Each structure stands twice: as C-alpha cells, then as structure tokens.
GROMACS .gro file of C-alpha atoms in nm:
model
  321
    1MET     CA    1  -0.856  -2.631   2.703
    2ILE     CA    2  -0.606  -2.357   2.625
    3ASP     CA    3  -0.678  -2.014   2.772
    4LEU     CA    4  -0.564  -1.762   2.509
    5GLY     CA    5  -0.531  -1.388   2.566
    6ILE     CA    6  -0.502  -1.152   2.269
    7VAL     CA    7  -0.377  -0.797   2.319
    8MET     CA    8  -0.557  -0.624   2.035
    9ASP     CA    9  -0.734  -0.317   1.909
   10PRO     CA   10  -1.103  -0.274   1.996
   11VAL     CA   11  -1.305  -0.536   1.808
   12THR     CA   12  -1.531  -0.259   1.678
   13THR     CA   13  -1.238  -0.127   1.472
   14LEU     CA   14  -1.152  -0.459   1.305
   15HIS     CA   15  -1.240  -0.520   0.939
   16ARG     CA   16  -1.486  -0.808   0.911
   17LYS     CA   17  -1.348  -0.933   0.577
   18LYS     CA   18  -0.976  -0.867   0.612
   19ASP     CA   19  -0.850  -0.864   0.968
   20SER     CA   20  -0.603  -1.143   1.049
   21THR     CA   21  -0.670  -1.122   1.424
   22LEU     CA   22  -1.028  -1.231   1.355
   23ALA     CA   23  -0.890  -1.536   1.173
   24MET     CA   24  -0.687  -1.621   1.483
   25ILE     CA   25  -0.988  -1.590   1.713
   26VAL     CA   26  -1.203  -1.807   1.484
   27ALA     CA   27  -0.926  -2.069   1.457
   28ALA     CA   28  -0.889  -2.078   1.836
   29GLU     CA   29  -1.264  -2.120   1.886
   30ARG     CA   30  -1.270  -2.409   1.639
   31ARG     CA   31  -1.010  -2.580   1.855
   32GLY     CA   32  -1.219  -2.536   2.168
   33TRP     CA   33  -0.991  -2.272   2.320
   34ARG     CA   34  -1.113  -1.999   2.549
   35VAL     CA   35  -1.028  -1.661   2.395
   36ARG     CA   36  -0.997  -1.339   2.591
   37CYS     CA   37  -0.946  -0.994   2.435
   38ILE     CA   38  -0.731  -0.740   2.617
   39LEU     CA   39  -0.694  -0.375   2.521
   40GLN     CA   40  -0.359  -0.207   2.564
   41GLY     CA   41  -0.505   0.036   2.817
   42ASP     CA   42  -0.658  -0.246   3.022
   43MET     CA   43  -0.319  -0.382   3.132
   44HIS     CA   44  -0.154  -0.258   3.448
   45LEU     CA   45   0.115  -0.351   3.698
   46ALA     CA   46   0.003  -0.403   4.058
   47GLY     CA   47   0.295  -0.480   4.284
   48ASN     CA   48   0.486  -0.735   4.082
   49ARG     CA   49   0.188  -0.877   3.895
   50VAL     CA   50   0.065  -0.777   3.551
   51MET     CA   51  -0.312  -0.760   3.566
   52ALA     CA   52  -0.564  -0.703   3.289
   53PHE     CA   53  -0.931  -0.628   3.250
   54MET     CA   54  -1.028  -0.888   2.991
   55HIS     CA   55  -1.338  -1.009   2.812
   56ASP     CA   56  -1.426  -1.348   2.669
   57ILE     CA   57  -1.473  -1.294   2.297
   58SER     CA   58  -1.653  -1.498   2.033
   59ILE     CA   59  -1.662  -1.426   1.659
   60ASP     CA   60  -1.934  -1.516   1.408
   61LEU     CA   61  -1.847  -1.348   1.078
   62GLU     CA   62  -2.198  -1.407   0.944
   63ALA     CA   63  -2.371  -1.232   1.234
   64GLU     CA   64  -2.439  -0.865   1.298
   65PRO     CA   65  -2.251  -0.755   1.497
   66PHE     CA   66  -1.992  -1.026   1.430
   67TRP     CA   67  -1.858  -1.029   1.785
   68THR     CA   68  -1.985  -1.119   2.130
   69LEU     CA   69  -1.805  -0.994   2.441
   70GLY     CA   70  -1.843  -1.136   2.789
   71GLU     CA   71  -1.839  -0.951   3.117
   72THR     CA   72  -1.524  -0.769   3.227
   73GLN     CA   73  -1.294  -0.985   3.439
   74LEU     CA   74  -0.984  -0.861   3.620
   75GLU     CA   75  -0.723  -1.137   3.626
   76PRO     CA   76  -0.346  -1.184   3.634
   77MET     CA   77  -0.217  -1.227   3.281
   78THR     CA   78  -0.001  -1.513   3.405
   79ASP     CA   79  -0.322  -1.715   3.452
   80LEU     CA   80  -0.342  -1.734   3.073
   81ASP     CA   81  -0.174  -2.021   2.889
   82LEU     CA   82  -0.065  -1.808   2.595
   83VAL     CA   83  -0.070  -1.441   2.494
   84LEU     CA   84  -0.070  -1.305   2.140
   85MET     CA   85   0.038  -0.943   2.090
   86ARG     CA   86  -0.177  -0.821   1.801
   87LYS     CA   87  -0.199  -0.449   1.874
   88ASP     CA   88  -0.157  -0.251   1.554
   89PRO     CA   89   0.103   0.026   1.539
   90PRO     CA   90   0.166   0.317   1.583
   91PHE     CA   91   0.483   0.201   1.751
   92ASP     CA   92   0.491   0.477   2.011
   93LEU     CA   93   0.601   0.497   2.374
   94GLU     CA   94   0.274   0.340   2.490
   95TYR     CA   95   0.347   0.042   2.266
   96VAL     CA   96   0.698   0.020   2.415
   97TYR     CA   97   0.561   0.035   2.771
   98THR     CA   98   0.316  -0.243   2.683
   99THR     CA   99   0.604  -0.464   2.571
  100TYR     CA  100   0.769  -0.409   2.911
  101LEU     CA  101   0.457  -0.538   3.083
  102LEU     CA  102   0.435  -0.831   2.844
  103GLU     CA  103   0.802  -0.909   2.903
  104GLN     CA  104   0.723  -0.948   3.273
  105VAL     CA  105   0.433  -1.181   3.187
  106GLU     CA  106   0.675  -1.384   2.975
  107ALA     CA  107   0.935  -1.393   3.252
  108GLU     CA  108   0.677  -1.546   3.486
  109GLY     CA  109   0.619  -1.837   3.249
  110THR     CA  110   0.338  -1.737   3.011
  111PRO     CA  111   0.455  -1.743   2.646
  112VAL     CA  112   0.401  -1.418   2.455
  113VAL     CA  113   0.400  -1.417   2.074
  114ASN     CA  114   0.585  -1.238   1.931
  115ARG     CA  115   0.853  -1.203   2.199
  116PRO     CA  116   0.813  -0.856   2.358
  117ARG     CA  117   1.184  -0.771   2.354
  118SER     CA  118   1.204  -0.850   1.984
  119LEU     CA  119   0.900  -0.632   1.913
  120ARG     CA  120   1.102  -0.345   2.062
  121ASP     CA  121   1.433  -0.433   1.902
  122CYS     CA  122   1.325  -0.519   1.549
  123ASN     CA  123   1.209  -0.208   1.370
  124GLU     CA  124   1.031  -0.343   1.068
  125LYS     CA  125   1.237  -0.147   0.817
  126LEU     CA  126   1.573  -0.146   0.993
  127PHE     CA  127   1.556  -0.515   1.085
  128ALA     CA  128   1.553  -0.602   0.715
  129THR     CA  129   1.889  -0.427   0.675
  130ARG     CA  130   2.046  -0.703   0.888
  131PHE     CA  131   2.031  -0.910   0.571
  132PRO     CA  132   2.206  -0.690   0.312
  133GLU     CA  133   2.246  -0.981   0.070
  134CYS     CA  134   1.867  -0.992   0.044
  135GLY     CA  135   1.785  -0.624   0.010
  136PRO     CA  136   1.824  -0.332  -0.233
  137PRO     CA  137   2.082  -0.053  -0.196
  138LEU     CA  138   1.968   0.191   0.073
  139VAL     CA  139   2.068   0.458   0.320
  140VAL     CA  140   1.925   0.552   0.661
  141THR     CA  141   1.996   0.914   0.745
  142ARG     CA  142   1.853   1.250   0.841
  143ARG     CA  143   2.106   1.446   0.631
  144ALA     CA  144   1.983   1.610   0.312
  145ASP     CA  145   2.328   1.592   0.148
  146VAL     CA  146   2.344   1.215   0.197
  147LEU     CA  147   1.997   1.175   0.049
  148ARG     CA  148   2.088   1.393  -0.249
  149SER     CA  149   2.403   1.190  -0.312
  150PHE     CA  150   2.209   0.865  -0.288
  151LEU     CA  151   1.953   0.987  -0.542
  152ALA     CA  152   2.229   1.099  -0.779
  153GLU     CA  153   2.397   0.760  -0.746
  154GLN     CA  154   2.084   0.544  -0.782
  155GLY     CA  155   1.882   0.760  -1.018
  156ASP     CA  156   1.545   0.644  -0.887
  157VAL     CA  157   1.460   0.604  -0.518
  158VAL     CA  158   1.180   0.552  -0.268
  159MET     CA  159   1.192   0.747   0.059
  160LYS     CA  160   0.992   0.659   0.368
  161PRO     CA  161   0.971   0.709   0.746
  162LEU     CA  162   1.105   0.433   0.969
  163ASP     CA  163   0.782   0.412   1.167
  164GLY     CA  164   0.529   0.423   0.884
  165MET     CA  165   0.266   0.159   0.808
  166GLY     CA  166   0.015   0.085   0.536
  167GLY     CA  167   0.215   0.271   0.273
  168ALA     CA  168   0.179   0.607   0.450
  169SER     CA  169   0.424   0.885   0.359
  170ILE     CA  170   0.616   0.687   0.096
  171PHE     CA  171   0.762   0.903  -0.181
  172HIS     CA  172   0.897   0.795  -0.521
  173VAL     CA  173   1.164   1.043  -0.629
  174ARG     CA  174   1.367   1.087  -0.949
  175PRO     CA  175   1.647   1.335  -1.034
  176GLY     CA  176   1.510   1.677  -1.114
  177ASP     CA  177   1.204   1.638  -0.892
  178THR     CA  178   1.127   1.995  -0.790
  179ASN     CA  179   0.968   1.872  -0.466
  180PHE     CA  180   1.277   1.682  -0.349
  181SER     CA  181   1.379   1.942  -0.092
  182VAL     CA  182   1.026   1.961   0.046
  183ILE     CA  183   1.007   1.580   0.068
  184ILE     CA  184   1.334   1.569   0.262
  185GLU     CA  185   1.220   1.845   0.498
  186THR     CA  186   0.883   1.677   0.552
  187LEU     CA  187   1.011   1.325   0.615
  188THR     CA  188   1.310   1.424   0.829
  189GLU     CA  189   1.121   1.704   1.005
  190HIS     CA  190   1.394   1.947   0.898
  191GLY     CA  191   1.677   1.712   0.983
  192GLU     CA  192   1.543   1.589   1.319
  193ARG     CA  193   1.436   1.234   1.221
  194LEU     CA  194   1.608   0.941   1.056
  195ILE     CA  195   1.442   0.811   0.741
  196MET     CA  196   1.517   0.541   0.484
  197ALA     CA  197   1.584   0.579   0.113
  198GLN     CA  198   1.593   0.267  -0.105
  199ARG     CA  199   1.666   0.220  -0.471
  200TYR     CA  200   1.334   0.205  -0.655
  201ILE     CA  201   1.247  -0.151  -0.759
  202PRO     CA  202   1.044  -0.140  -1.083
  203GLU     CA  203   0.906  -0.490  -1.019
  204ILE     CA  204   0.665  -0.322  -0.777
  205GLU     CA  205   0.431  -0.304  -1.077
  206ALA     CA  206   0.395  -0.683  -1.047
  207GLY     CA  207   0.324  -0.656  -0.675
  208ASP     CA  208   0.476  -0.614  -0.331
  209LYS     CA  209   0.471  -0.973  -0.203
  210ARG     CA  210   0.379  -1.051   0.159
  211ILE     CA  211   0.526  -1.383   0.269
  212LEU     CA  212   0.393  -1.513   0.601
  213VAL     CA  213   0.641  -1.712   0.809
  214ILE     CA  214   0.558  -1.943   1.103
  215ASP     CA  215   0.857  -2.044   1.316
  216GLY     CA  216   1.090  -1.974   1.026
  217GLU     CA  217   0.888  -2.177   0.774
  218PRO     CA  218   0.711  -1.982   0.500
  219VAL     CA  219   0.354  -2.035   0.392
  220PRO     CA  220   0.391  -2.172   0.036
  221PHE     CA  221   0.199  -1.884  -0.122
  222ALA     CA  222   0.268  -1.511  -0.107
  223LEU     CA  223   0.010  -1.237  -0.145
  224ALA     CA  224   0.125  -1.003  -0.423
  225ARG     CA  225  -0.022  -0.663  -0.344
  226ILE     CA  226  -0.051  -0.497  -0.681
  227PRO     CA  227  -0.060  -0.116  -0.695
  228ALA     CA  228  -0.369   0.060  -0.819
  229SER     CA  229  -0.340   0.248  -1.145
  230GLY     CA  230  -0.116   0.552  -1.106
  231GLU     CA  231   0.024   0.429  -0.772
  232THR     CA  232   0.370   0.303  -0.675
  233ARG     CA  233   0.252   0.153  -0.345
  234GLY     CA  234   0.112  -0.197  -0.335
  235ASN     CA  235  -0.023  -0.179   0.021
  236LEU     CA  236  -0.384  -0.290   0.046
  237ALA     CA  237  -0.446   0.012   0.269
  238ALA     CA  238  -0.330   0.229  -0.023
  239GLY     CA  239  -0.573   0.073  -0.269
  240GLY     CA  240  -0.367  -0.223  -0.391
  241ARG     CA  241  -0.531  -0.556  -0.477
  242GLY     CA  242  -0.407  -0.889  -0.344
  243GLU     CA  243  -0.325  -1.184  -0.569
  244ALA     CA  244  -0.191  -1.513  -0.429
  245ARG     CA  245   0.118  -1.658  -0.596
  246PRO     CA  246   0.340  -1.959  -0.525
  247LEU     CA  247   0.675  -1.873  -0.370
  248THR     CA  248   0.966  -1.849  -0.611
  249GLU     CA  249   1.309  -2.002  -0.551
  250ARG     CA  250   1.437  -1.654  -0.464
  251ASP     CA  251   1.151  -1.606  -0.214
  252ARG     CA  252   1.242  -1.933  -0.043
  253TRP     CA  253   1.610  -1.840  -0.041
  254ILE     CA  254   1.531  -1.510   0.131
  255CYS     CA  255   1.326  -1.697   0.391
  256GLU     CA  256   1.617  -1.933   0.455
  257GLN     CA  257   1.853  -1.641   0.518
  258VAL     CA  258   1.617  -1.476   0.764
  259ALA     CA  259   1.475  -1.783   0.942
  260PRO     CA  260   1.757  -1.850   1.193
  261SER     CA  261   1.739  -1.495   1.326
  262LEU     CA  262   1.359  -1.510   1.350
  263ARG     CA  263   1.375  -1.830   1.552
  264ALA     CA  264   1.652  -1.701   1.780
  265ARG     CA  265   1.454  -1.385   1.854
  266GLY     CA  266   1.123  -1.557   1.929
  267LEU     CA  267   0.959  -1.401   1.623
  268ARG     CA  268   0.720  -1.684   1.562
  269PHE     CA  269   0.484  -1.514   1.317
  270VAL     CA  270   0.617  -1.252   1.079
  271GLY     CA  271   0.547  -1.109   0.735
  272LEU     CA  272   0.833  -1.058   0.491
  273ASP     CA  273   0.780  -0.796   0.222
  274VAL     CA  274   0.955  -0.882  -0.104
  275ILE     CA  275   0.956  -0.675  -0.423
  276GLY     CA  276   1.109  -0.851  -0.721
  277ASP     CA  277   1.420  -1.019  -0.581
  278TYR     CA  278   1.456  -0.792  -0.278
  279LEU     CA  279   1.354  -0.809   0.086
  280THR     CA  280   1.228  -0.463   0.185
  281GLU     CA  281   1.068  -0.508   0.530
  282ILE     CA  282   1.016  -0.765   0.805
  283ASN     CA  283   0.680  -0.710   0.972
  284VAL     CA  284   0.683  -0.831   1.332
  285THR     CA  285   0.419  -0.628   1.515
  286CYS     CA  286   0.089  -0.738   1.361
  287PRO     CA  287   0.137  -0.923   1.029
  288THR     CA  288  -0.168  -0.938   0.805
  289CYS     CA  289  -0.289  -1.104   0.480
  290ILE     CA  290  -0.402  -1.430   0.643
  291ARG     CA  291  -0.760  -1.392   0.526
  292GLU     CA  292  -0.671  -1.319   0.163
  293LEU     CA  293  -0.432  -1.615   0.135
  294ASP     CA  294  -0.672  -1.849   0.314
  295SER     CA  295  -0.958  -1.765   0.079
  296GLN     CA  296  -0.755  -1.783  -0.243
  297CYS     CA  297  -0.546  -2.092  -0.160
  298ASP     CA  298  -0.774  -2.295   0.071
  299LEU     CA  299  -0.537  -2.256   0.366
  300ASP     CA  300  -0.580  -2.227   0.743
  301ILE     CA  301  -0.279  -2.013   0.831
  302ALA     CA  302  -0.407  -1.902   1.172
  303GLY     CA  303  -0.489  -2.262   1.257
  304ASP     CA  304  -0.141  -2.376   1.154
  305LEU     CA  305   0.011  -2.105   1.374
  306LEU     CA  306  -0.202  -2.194   1.677
  307ASP     CA  307  -0.134  -2.566   1.635
  308GLN     CA  308   0.239  -2.498   1.636
  309LEU     CA  309   0.213  -2.276   1.944
  310ALA     CA  310  -0.001  -2.537   2.122
  311ARG     CA  311   0.255  -2.812   2.053
  312ASP     CA  312   0.519  -2.603   2.226
  313LEU     CA  313   0.321  -2.521   2.541
  314PRO     CA  314   0.414  -2.840   2.735
  315ARG     CA  315   0.784  -2.790   2.656
  316GLN     CA  316   0.775  -2.425   2.761
  317ALA     CA  317   0.590  -2.511   3.085
  318ALA     CA  318   0.858  -2.770   3.168
  319GLN     CA  319   1.138  -2.521   3.102
  320SER     CA  320   0.983  -2.259   3.333
  321ALA     CA  321   0.905  -2.508   3.612
   0.00000   0.00000   0.00000
C-alpha cells in the first residue's frame, strides 16, 4: 500500500464539483492507497527532520460533508512514500519557505510532485517565455514608456501581474484608452513591480485552452474555457464555461516543444494554457480542470497520473538507496 501525503488547502475550502485535488484523493483511495492531508502551516523542521501534523482523509462526493478526517498524527514526512504539493497560490514567501522544507523531504528520498525547486524557479507566466516560438509577442517590464511603446506597436494588448491567478487583474487595452495610465500605475504599483504585456489574441473568444500534461505527455483533450458574454477572460473563476475539445496539431506541437524541459525539471503534472496558436502560461503549482475533462470525455486523469507516479517509486527508491 502506498502512503500518500498531499500538501493542500483545508478540505473545507475545496469545491465539491470542481476541485482537482479531490479527484486525486478519490483516485488514490480506489487504488487502496492511504491518503494523508497536510496543511502548509502543519509542516515544521525539527533538527534536520521535516515533520508534519497530518490527518488520514477520505472523500465521498455523495455524502454531506464529503470528507472524513482522522485523528491528528505527528510524523516525519520522509515516512511517506510520495508527496503531492497541491497548495493553491498565492505564491508568497510562505509558499517559498514550504518548498524549502519539501526540498529537504525530497533530498532524503521521498519523491515530491512537482519538484519543489521547479515550483520556485518556474513562474507560471515567465516560464512560458522560455519557448518564444510558441508564444505571442510580449514584454515584461515595470516602465510605463516601454508599455506605451509596446501598445503602439501591437495595437491591442493584454496586461497582467506576474503572480496573478484565476484571471485576476487582467486588463485588455487598446490605443486611446483613457485609463491606460491608471492601469499601468495600478499593475506596476507606480513602477515598483514587473508586469507582463502580451499582444491580444482574438481567438480567446473561442476559448482559453487548458492542456493537462503528465510526464511530458498531453491528455488528448483540452478544456476550452470560453469567456462569458462581455468578458475577455476565459478563466472558470472569472465566469467562463468549460468545453472539452480534441487537441489540434498545433497543440501537440507546443507540447512537444515544452515536454523535454518539463521532464528535466521534474514537472510531472502541469497545465499549459493555449489561446489560438499561442502558449500563454505554464501552470505548475496546482493545475486544475481534471474534473471537467473527466466528466466530458470519460477519462481518469488523476488515476493516470497516480499510476505513472506509482510505477516510478521502485526506481526512485533504488536510486536513493
């Protein structure tokens, strides 16, 4: 039996119908695994050991409440066979400190998915810029003059913070927008923070596609998140609706370009965001959309992920021995 620990948000905050972490817990239980939930604040370093207050967790999506938690147990995290890092952003200093603790767990032989160092290194918006052949024209800057020049050159842009999630604080700007100066001041905090501006991709009207990738191999269907009427953001959190679609040749080509880097960095489960023909983000912290794709396409994405991770456990144990 595999002993799985999941660093996650409180189960009381998870969405019964949508949350991908719930799909992972259910898939693990179906395989007879023991599943323990660990809150970020319940991890600590004692001497040279990373300890955690953890609870056995069981999920029954038809019950009320849909979770059952066992008694609190204080154990070394290295006693677990596998750890999944599923804590939602914000990506703040506490998140960074948590990755340091998880990196120590990993160094002592317990696999952590995704790799803690890569969670720190791969900002979800900036990481996508490592593949310029896949993405739209963009700039990353805090300077108003650079942003003004980029808008004049492109004619239609989207501006967003580098640490945003769920479509928060994304602005669609055209020449002559009387709020442009205010948008720049707000996003850059008067020139104190780097932000990203990308050329606007009109294909957003057909959906912002989320492509889930396991060990560099894409799930064959993407979830197109289609903006609500009057919106330019497809994020489900911003009111978009999700529609499953088969991957296009361009989608698969983008995955092929990105896959070697994902594998090399230990990013075993990621979500690529693709609008039209362009890669816009690589989500590494807590990719979602499992539940929507499973229900629309009769898939078991969480199960496929766990099966792949389980196959690798004997090899990883031998390497650390």
